[in-house]
Short mmCIF file of C-alpha atoms and ligand atoms in Angstrom, two decimals:
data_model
loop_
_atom_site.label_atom_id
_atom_site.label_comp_id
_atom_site.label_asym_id
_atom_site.label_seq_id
_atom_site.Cartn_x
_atom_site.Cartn_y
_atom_site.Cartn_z
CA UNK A 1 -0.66 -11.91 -7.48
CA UNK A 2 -1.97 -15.14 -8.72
CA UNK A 3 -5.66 -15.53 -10.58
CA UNK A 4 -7.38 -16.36 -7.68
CA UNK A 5 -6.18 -13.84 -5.27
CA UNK A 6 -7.13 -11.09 -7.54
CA UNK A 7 -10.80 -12.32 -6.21
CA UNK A 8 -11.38 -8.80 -3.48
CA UNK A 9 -13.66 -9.75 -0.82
CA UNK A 10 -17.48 -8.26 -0.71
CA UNK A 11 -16.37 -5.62 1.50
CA UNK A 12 -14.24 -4.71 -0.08
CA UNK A 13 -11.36 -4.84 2.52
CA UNK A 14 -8.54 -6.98 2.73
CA UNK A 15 -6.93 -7.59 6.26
CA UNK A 16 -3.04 -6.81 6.11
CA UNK A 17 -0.37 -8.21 9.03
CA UNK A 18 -1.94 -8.45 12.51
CA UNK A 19 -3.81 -5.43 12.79
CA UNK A 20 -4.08 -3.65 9.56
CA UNK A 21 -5.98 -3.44 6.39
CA UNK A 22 -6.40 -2.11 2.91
CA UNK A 23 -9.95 -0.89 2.02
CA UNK A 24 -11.53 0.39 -1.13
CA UNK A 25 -13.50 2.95 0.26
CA UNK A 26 -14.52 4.01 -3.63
CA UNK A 27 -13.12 4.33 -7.03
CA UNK A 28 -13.60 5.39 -10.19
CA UNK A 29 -12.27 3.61 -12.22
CA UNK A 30 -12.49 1.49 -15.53
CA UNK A 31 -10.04 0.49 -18.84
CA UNK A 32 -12.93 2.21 -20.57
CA UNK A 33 -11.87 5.77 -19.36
CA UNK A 34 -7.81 5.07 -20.73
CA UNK A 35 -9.83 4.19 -24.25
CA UNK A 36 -12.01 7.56 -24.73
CA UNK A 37 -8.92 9.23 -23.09
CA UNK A 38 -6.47 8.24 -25.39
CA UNK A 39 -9.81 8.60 -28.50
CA UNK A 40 -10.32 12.49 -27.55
CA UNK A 41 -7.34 13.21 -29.89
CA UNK A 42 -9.45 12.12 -32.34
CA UNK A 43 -12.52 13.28 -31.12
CA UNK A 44 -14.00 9.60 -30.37
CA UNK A 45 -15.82 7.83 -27.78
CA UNK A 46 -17.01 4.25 -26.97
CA UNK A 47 -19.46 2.97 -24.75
CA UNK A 48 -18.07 -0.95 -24.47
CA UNK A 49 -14.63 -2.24 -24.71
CA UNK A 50 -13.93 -3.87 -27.90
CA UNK A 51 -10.60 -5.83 -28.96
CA UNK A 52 -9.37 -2.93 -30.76
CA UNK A 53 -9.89 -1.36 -27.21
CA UNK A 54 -7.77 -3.96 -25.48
CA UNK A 55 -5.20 -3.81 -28.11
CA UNK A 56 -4.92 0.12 -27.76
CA UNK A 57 -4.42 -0.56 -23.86
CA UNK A 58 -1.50 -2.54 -24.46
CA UNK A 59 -0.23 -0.45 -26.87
CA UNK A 60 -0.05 2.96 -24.05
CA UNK A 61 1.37 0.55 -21.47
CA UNK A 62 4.00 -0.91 -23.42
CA UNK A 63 4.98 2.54 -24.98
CA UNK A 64 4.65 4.66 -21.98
CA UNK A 65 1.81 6.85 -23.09
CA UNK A 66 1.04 7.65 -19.57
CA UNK A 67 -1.89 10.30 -19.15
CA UNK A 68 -4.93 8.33 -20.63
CA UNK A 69 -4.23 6.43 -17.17
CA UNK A 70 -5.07 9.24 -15.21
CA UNK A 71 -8.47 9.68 -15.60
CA UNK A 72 -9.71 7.72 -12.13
CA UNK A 73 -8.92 7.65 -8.73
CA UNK A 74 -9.07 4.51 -6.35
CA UNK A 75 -10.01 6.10 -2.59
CA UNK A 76 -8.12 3.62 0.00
CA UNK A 77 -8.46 3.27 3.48
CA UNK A 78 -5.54 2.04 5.32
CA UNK A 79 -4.52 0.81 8.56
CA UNK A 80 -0.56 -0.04 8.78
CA UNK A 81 2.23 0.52 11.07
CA UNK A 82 3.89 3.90 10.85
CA UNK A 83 7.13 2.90 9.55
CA UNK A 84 5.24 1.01 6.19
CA UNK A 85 3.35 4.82 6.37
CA UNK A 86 6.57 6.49 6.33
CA UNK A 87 7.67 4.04 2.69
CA UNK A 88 3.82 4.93 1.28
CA UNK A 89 3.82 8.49 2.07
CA UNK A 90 7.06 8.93 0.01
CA UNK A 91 4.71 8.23 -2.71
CA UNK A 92 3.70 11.94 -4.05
CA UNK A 93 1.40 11.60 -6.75
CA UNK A 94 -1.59 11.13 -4.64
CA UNK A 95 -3.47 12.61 -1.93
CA UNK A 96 -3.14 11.55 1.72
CA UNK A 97 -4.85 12.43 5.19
CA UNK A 98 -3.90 10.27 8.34
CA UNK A 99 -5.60 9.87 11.86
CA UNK A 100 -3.70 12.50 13.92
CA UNK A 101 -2.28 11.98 17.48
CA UNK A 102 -2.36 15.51 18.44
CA UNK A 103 -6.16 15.46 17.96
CA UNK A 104 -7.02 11.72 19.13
CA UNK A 105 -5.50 9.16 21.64
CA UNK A 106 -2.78 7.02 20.37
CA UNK A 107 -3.78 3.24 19.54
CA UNK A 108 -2.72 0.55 21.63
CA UNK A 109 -2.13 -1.63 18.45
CA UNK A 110 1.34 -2.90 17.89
CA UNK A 111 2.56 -4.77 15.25
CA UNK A 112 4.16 -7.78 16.15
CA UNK A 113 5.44 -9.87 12.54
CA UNK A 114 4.42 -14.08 12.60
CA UNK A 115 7.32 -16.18 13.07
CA UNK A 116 7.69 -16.95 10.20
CA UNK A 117 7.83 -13.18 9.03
CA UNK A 118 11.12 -13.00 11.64
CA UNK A 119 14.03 -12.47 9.73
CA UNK A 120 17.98 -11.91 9.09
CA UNK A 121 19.38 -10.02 6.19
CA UNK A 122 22.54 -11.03 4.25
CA UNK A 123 24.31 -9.94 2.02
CA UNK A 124 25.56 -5.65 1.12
CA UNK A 125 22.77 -2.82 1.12
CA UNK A 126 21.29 -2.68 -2.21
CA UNK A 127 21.16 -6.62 -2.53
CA UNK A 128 20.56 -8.20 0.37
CA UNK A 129 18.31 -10.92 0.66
CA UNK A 130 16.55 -12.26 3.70
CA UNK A 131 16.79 -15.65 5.08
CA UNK A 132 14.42 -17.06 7.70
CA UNK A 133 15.44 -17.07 11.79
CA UNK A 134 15.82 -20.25 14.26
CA UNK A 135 12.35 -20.37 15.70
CA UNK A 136 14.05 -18.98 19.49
CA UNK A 137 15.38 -16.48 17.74
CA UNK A 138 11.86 -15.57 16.39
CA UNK A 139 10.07 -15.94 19.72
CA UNK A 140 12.74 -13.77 21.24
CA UNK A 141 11.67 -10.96 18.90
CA UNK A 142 8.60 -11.04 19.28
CA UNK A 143 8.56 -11.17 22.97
CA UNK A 144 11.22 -8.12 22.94
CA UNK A 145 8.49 -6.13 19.94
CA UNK A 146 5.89 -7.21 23.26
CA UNK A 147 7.75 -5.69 25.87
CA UNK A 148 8.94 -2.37 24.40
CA UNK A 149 5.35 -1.54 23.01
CA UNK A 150 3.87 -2.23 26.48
CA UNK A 151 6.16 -0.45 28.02
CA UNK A 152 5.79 2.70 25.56
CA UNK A 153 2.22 2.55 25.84
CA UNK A 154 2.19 2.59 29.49
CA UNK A 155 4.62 5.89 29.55
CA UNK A 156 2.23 7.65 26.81
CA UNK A 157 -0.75 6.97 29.34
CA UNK A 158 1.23 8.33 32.24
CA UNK A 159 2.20 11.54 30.28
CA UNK A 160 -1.34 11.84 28.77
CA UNK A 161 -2.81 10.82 32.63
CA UNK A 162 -0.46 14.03 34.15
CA UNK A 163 -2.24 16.24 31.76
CA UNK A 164 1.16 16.44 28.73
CA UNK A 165 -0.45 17.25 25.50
CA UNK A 166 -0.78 14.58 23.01
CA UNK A 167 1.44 15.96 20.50
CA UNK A 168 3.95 15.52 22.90
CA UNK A 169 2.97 12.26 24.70
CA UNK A 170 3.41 10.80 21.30
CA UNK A 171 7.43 10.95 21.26
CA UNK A 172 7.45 7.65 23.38
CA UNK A 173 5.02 5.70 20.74
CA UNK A 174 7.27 3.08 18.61
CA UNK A 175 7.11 3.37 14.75
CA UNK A 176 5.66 -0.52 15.05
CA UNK A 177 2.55 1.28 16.39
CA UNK A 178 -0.71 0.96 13.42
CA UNK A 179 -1.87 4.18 11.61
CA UNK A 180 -4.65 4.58 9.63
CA UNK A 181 -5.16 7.03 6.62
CA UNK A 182 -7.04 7.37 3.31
CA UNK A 183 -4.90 7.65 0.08
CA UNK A 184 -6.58 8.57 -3.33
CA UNK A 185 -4.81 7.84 -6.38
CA UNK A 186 -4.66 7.15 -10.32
CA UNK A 187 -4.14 3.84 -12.07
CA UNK A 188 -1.25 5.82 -13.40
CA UNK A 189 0.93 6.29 -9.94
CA UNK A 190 -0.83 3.27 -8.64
CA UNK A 191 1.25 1.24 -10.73
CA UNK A 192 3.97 2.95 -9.91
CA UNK A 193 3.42 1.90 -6.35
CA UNK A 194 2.66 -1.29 -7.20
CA UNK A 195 5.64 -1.65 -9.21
CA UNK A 196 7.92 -0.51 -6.46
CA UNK A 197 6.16 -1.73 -3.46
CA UNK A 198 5.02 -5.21 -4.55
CA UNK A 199 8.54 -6.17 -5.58
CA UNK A 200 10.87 -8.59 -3.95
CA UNK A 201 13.31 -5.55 -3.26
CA UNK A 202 10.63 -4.05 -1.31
CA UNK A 203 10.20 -4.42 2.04
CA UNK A 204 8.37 -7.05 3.32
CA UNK A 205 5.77 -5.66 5.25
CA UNK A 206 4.64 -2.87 2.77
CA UNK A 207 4.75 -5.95 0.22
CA UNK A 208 1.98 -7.34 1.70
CA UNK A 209 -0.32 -4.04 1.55
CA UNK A 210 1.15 -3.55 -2.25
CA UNK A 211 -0.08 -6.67 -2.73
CA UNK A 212 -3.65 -5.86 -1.99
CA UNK A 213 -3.58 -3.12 -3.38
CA UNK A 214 -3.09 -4.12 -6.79
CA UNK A 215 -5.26 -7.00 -6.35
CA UNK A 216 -8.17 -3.67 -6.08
CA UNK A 217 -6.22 -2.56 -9.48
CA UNK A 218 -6.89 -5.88 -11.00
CA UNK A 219 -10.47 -6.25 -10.00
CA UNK A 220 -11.14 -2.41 -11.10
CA UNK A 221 -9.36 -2.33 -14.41
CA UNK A 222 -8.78 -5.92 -15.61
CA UNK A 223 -7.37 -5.21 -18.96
CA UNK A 224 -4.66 -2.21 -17.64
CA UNK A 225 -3.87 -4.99 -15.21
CA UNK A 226 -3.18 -7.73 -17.70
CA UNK A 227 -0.79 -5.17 -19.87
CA UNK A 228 0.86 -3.69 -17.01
CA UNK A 229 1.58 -7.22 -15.90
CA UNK A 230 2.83 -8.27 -19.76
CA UNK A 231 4.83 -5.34 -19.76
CA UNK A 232 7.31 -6.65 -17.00
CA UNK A 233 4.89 -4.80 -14.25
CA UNK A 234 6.58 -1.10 -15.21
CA UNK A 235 4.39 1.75 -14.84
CA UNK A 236 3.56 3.60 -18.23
C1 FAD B 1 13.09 -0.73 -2.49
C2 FAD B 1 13.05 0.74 -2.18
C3 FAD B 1 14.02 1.30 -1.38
C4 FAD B 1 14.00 2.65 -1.08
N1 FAD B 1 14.99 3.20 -0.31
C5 FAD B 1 14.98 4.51 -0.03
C6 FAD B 1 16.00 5.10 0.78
O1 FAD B 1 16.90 4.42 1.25
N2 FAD B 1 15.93 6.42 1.05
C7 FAD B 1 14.95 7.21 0.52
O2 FAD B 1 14.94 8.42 0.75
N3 FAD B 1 13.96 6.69 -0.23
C8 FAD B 1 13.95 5.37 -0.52
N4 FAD B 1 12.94 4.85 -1.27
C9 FAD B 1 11.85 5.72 -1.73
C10 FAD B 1 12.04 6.13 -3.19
O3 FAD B 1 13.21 6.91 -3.35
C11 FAD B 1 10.81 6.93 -3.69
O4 FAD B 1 10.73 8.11 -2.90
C12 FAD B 1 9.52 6.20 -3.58
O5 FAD B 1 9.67 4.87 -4.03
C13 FAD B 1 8.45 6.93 -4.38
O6 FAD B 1 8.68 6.66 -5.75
P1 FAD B 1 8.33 7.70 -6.90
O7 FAD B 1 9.12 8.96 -6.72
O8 FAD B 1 8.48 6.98 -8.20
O9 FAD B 1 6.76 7.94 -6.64
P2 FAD B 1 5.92 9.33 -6.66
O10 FAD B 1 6.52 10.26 -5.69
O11 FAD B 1 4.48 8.94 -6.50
O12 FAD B 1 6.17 9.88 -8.09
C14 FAD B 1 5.61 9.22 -9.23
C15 FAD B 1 6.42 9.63 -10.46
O13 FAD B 1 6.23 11.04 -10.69
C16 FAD B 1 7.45 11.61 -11.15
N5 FAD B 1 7.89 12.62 -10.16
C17 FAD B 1 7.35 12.85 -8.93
N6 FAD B 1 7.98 13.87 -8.33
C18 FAD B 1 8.95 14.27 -9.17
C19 FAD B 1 9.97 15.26 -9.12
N7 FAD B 1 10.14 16.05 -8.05
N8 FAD B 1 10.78 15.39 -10.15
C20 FAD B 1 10.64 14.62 -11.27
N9 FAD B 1 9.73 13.65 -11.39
C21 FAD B 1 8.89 13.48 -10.35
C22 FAD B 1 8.46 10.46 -11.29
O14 FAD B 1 8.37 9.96 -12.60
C23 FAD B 1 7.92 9.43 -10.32
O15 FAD B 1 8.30 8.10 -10.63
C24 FAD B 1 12.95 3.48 -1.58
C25 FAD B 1 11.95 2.90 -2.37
C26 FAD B 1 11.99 1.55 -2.67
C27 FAD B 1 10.88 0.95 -3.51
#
């Protein structure tokens, strides 16, 4: 994430892929709360950062004293195709709720990548790497991504239309259909994500929402940022 992309929009909500987003629906969060976390032990507190403040930052990143990150939670909203749901949801230390299609009627957005976002994988699992497509080859998949989701939406419609509950209806949705949930979570397992998800072994499309997310991280807590950056971008 470069300098000027840590700049979050005024809403606060970064559009993700064709239909999704990441949104900061609240947080509490600041590098002053790692400082008087890590200063209880000796029964201290600041009101303002200070350099000695910055320095002690650095100092729990780069060691790995992990708990003074704890004390906040960033409250996301997210909308994202199910499968990048399925990757995020493997992430446990957090809390999650997601829009439920046993309750409400499935959405009719797909995700269907850019061109550009079309592509083959070489290589063995573990370390493949992925090399762009010949533009037919791109169209083709995105016309084929077209088809199948119009097709699955018009069966879930039938079955929903015949009276089929939804829970059931569902079973015909593809797992390129969007999702939305909220996810709260500490700076702590945050980075955690970040450092898993945002990395060039991670898969493309939850990249992209990794990405925003830790632009929120930079933007919230500039200084945990900046050390969890010069510490090779490993979680503490
Ligand atoms: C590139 C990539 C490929 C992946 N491929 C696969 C795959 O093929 N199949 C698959 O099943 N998963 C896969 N995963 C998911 C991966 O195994 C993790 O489930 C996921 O990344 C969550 O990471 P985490 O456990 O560190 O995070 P969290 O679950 O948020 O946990 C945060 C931290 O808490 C600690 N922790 C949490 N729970 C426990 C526990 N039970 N015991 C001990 N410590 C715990 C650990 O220190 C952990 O790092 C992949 C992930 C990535 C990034």
């Amino acid at each position: 994430v470069s300098l000027a992309e840590r700049v979050v929009p005024e809403n606060r909500t970064i559009e993700v892929l064709d239909h999704g987003f990441v949104r900061l629906d609240d947080s509490m969060a600041s590098d002053l709360s790692v400082v008087n976390a890590a200063r209880v032990s000796f029964a201290r507190r600041k009101e303002e950062m200070d350099d000695a403040d910055r320095g002690l930052v650095r100092f729990l990143l780069r060691d790995r004293h992990g708990t003074p990150f704890e004390h906040n939670a960033f409250r996301f909203h997210v909308r994202a195709p199910i499968f990048v749901a399925r990757e995020w949801f493997r992430h446990r230390v957090g809390s999650f709720n997601e829009f439920s299609m046993r309750y409400a009627r499935a959405t009719d957005d797909f995700y269907v990548p850019e061109a550009d976002d079309v592509r083959t994988q070489v290589g063995k699992p573990g370390s493949y790497s992925f090399d762009p497509v010949e533009p037919e080859v791109a169209e083709t998949t995105r016309e084929e991504l077209r088809a199948v989701y119009e097709t699955a939406y018009a069966a879930y419609e039938r079955l929903v239309e015949l009276g089929v509950a939804r829970e059931l209806a569902r079973s015909v949705m593809p797992v390129g259909a969007y999702t939305e949930f909220y996810w709260t979570v500490n700076a702590r397992s945050l980075m955690n994500f970040v450092s898993l998800r945002a990395a060039e072994t991670a898969q493309r499309e939850i990249r992209r929402y990794a990405e925003a997310c830790e632009r929120f991280l930079a933007e919230e807590m500039p200084v945990t940022y900046q050390a969890f950056v010069d510490a090779g971008r490993v979680a503490p």
